[in-house]
PDB file of C-alpha atoms in Angstrom:
ATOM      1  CA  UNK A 865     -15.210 -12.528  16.900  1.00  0.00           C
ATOM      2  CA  UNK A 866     -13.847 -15.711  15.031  1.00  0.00           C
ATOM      3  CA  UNK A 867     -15.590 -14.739  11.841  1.00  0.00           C
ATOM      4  CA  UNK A 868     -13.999 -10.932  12.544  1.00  0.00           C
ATOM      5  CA  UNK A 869     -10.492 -12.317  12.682  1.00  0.00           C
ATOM      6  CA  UNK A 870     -10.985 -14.639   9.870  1.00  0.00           C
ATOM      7  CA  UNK A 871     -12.886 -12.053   7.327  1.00  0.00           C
ATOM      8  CA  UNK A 872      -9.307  -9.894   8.307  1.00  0.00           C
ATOM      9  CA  UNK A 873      -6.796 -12.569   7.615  1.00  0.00           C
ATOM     10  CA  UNK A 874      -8.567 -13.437   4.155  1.00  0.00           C
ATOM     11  CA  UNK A 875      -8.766 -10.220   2.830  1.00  0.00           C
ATOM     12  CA  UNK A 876      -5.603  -9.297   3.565  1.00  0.00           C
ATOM     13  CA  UNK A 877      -3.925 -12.272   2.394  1.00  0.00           C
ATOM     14  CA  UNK A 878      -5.811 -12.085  -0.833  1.00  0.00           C
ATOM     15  CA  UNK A 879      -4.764  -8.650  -1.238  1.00  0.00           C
ATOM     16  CA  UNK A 880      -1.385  -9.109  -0.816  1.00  0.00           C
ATOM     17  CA  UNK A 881      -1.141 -12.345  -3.360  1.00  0.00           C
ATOM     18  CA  UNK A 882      -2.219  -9.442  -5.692  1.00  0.00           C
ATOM     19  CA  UNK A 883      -0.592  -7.460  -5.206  1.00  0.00           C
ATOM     20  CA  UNK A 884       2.573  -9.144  -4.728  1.00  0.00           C
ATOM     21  CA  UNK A 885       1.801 -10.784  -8.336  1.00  0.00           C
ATOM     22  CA  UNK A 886       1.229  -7.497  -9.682  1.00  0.00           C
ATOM     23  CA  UNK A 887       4.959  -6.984  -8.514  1.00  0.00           C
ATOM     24  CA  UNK A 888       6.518 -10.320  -9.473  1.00  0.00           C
ATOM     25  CA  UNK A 889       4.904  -9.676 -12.596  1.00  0.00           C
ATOM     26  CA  UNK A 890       7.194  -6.110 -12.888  1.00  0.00           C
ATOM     27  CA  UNK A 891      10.024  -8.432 -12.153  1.00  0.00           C
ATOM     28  CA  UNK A 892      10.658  -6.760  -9.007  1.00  0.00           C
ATOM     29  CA  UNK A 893      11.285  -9.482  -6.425  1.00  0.00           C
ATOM     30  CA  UNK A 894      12.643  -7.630  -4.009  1.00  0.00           C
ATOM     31  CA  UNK A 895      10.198  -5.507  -3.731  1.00  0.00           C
ATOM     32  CA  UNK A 896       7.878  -8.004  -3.480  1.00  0.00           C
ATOM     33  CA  UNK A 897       9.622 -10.285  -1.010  1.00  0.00           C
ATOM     34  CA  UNK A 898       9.615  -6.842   1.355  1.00  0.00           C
ATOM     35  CA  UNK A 899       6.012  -6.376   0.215  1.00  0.00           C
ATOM     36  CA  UNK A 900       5.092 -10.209   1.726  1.00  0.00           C
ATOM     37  CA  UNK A 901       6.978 -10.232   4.731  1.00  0.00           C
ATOM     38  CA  UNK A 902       5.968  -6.452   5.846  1.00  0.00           C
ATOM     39  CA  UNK A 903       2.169  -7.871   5.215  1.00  0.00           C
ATOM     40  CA  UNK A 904       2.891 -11.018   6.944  1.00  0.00           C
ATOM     41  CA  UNK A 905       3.771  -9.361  10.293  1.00  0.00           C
ATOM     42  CA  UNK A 906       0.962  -6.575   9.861  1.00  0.00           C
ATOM     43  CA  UNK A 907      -1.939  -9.243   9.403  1.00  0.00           C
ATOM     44  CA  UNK A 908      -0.263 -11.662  12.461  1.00  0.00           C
ATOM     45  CA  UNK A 909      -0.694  -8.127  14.881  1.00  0.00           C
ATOM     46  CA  UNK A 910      -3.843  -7.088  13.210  1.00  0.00           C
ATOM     47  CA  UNK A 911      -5.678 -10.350  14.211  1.00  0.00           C
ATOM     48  CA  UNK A 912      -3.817 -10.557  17.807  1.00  0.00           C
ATOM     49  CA  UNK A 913      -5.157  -6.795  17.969  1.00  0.00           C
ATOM     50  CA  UNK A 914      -8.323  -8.042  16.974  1.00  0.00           C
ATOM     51  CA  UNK A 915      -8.726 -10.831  19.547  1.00  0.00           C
ATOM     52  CA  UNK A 916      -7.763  -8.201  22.463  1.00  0.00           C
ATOM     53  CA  UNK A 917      -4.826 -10.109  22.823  1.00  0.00           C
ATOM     54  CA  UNK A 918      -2.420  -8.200  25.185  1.00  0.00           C
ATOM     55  CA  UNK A 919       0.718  -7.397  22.991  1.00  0.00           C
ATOM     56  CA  UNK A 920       4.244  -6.512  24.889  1.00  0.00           C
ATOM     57  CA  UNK A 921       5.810  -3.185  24.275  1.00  0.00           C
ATOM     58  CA  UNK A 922       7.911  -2.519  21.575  1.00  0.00           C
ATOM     59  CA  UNK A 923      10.063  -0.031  23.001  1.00  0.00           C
ATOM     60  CA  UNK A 924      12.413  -1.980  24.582  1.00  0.00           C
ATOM     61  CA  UNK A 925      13.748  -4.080  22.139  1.00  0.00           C
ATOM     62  CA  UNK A 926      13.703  -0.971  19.672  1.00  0.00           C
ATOM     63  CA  UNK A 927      16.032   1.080  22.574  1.00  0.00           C
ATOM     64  CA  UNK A 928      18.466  -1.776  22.405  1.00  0.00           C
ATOM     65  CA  UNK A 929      18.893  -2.135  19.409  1.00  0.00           C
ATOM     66  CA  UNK A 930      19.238   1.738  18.813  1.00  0.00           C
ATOM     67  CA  UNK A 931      21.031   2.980  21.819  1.00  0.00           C
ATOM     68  CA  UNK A 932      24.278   2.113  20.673  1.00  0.00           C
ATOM     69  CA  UNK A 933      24.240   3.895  17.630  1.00  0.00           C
ATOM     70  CA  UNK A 934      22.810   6.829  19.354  1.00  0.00           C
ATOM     71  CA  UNK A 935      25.715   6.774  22.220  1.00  0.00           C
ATOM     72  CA  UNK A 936      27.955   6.244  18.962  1.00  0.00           C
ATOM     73  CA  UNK A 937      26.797   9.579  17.033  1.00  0.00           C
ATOM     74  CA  UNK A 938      27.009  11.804  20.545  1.00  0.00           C
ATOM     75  CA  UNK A 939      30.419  10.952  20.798  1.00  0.00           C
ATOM     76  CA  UNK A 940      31.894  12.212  17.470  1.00  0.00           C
TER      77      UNK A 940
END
């Protein structure tokens, strides 16, 4: 399972240094900053997913943050 997690996390990371080269290259930093951190977060699930790790609900923190703007829009 070790090796599993491991094989993930290197592949992705070394596709994502190329990629994100590819776009620092371009001159598009942005891009590529979005690009890292977007990667970053996907291969830190991906391996908790991996281990069977129990991950808490996103829903919440999403409603919160959206349920103002929501309540804001039905008003007007």
């Amino acid at each position: 399972m070790i090796a599993y997690i491991a094989g993930y996390i290197v592949l992705g990371s070394v596709w994502t240094i190329m990629r994100m080269r590819s776009l620092l290259a371009s001159h598009k930093n942005k891009e590529a900053a979005v690009y890292g951190g977007t990667m970053g977060i996907c291969l830190v699930i991906g391996a908790l997913l991996l281990a069977r790790t129990k991950l808490p609900s996103f829903i919440l923190p999403v409603q919160r943050l959206l349920e103002p703007f929501g309540q804001y829009l039905l008003k007007h």
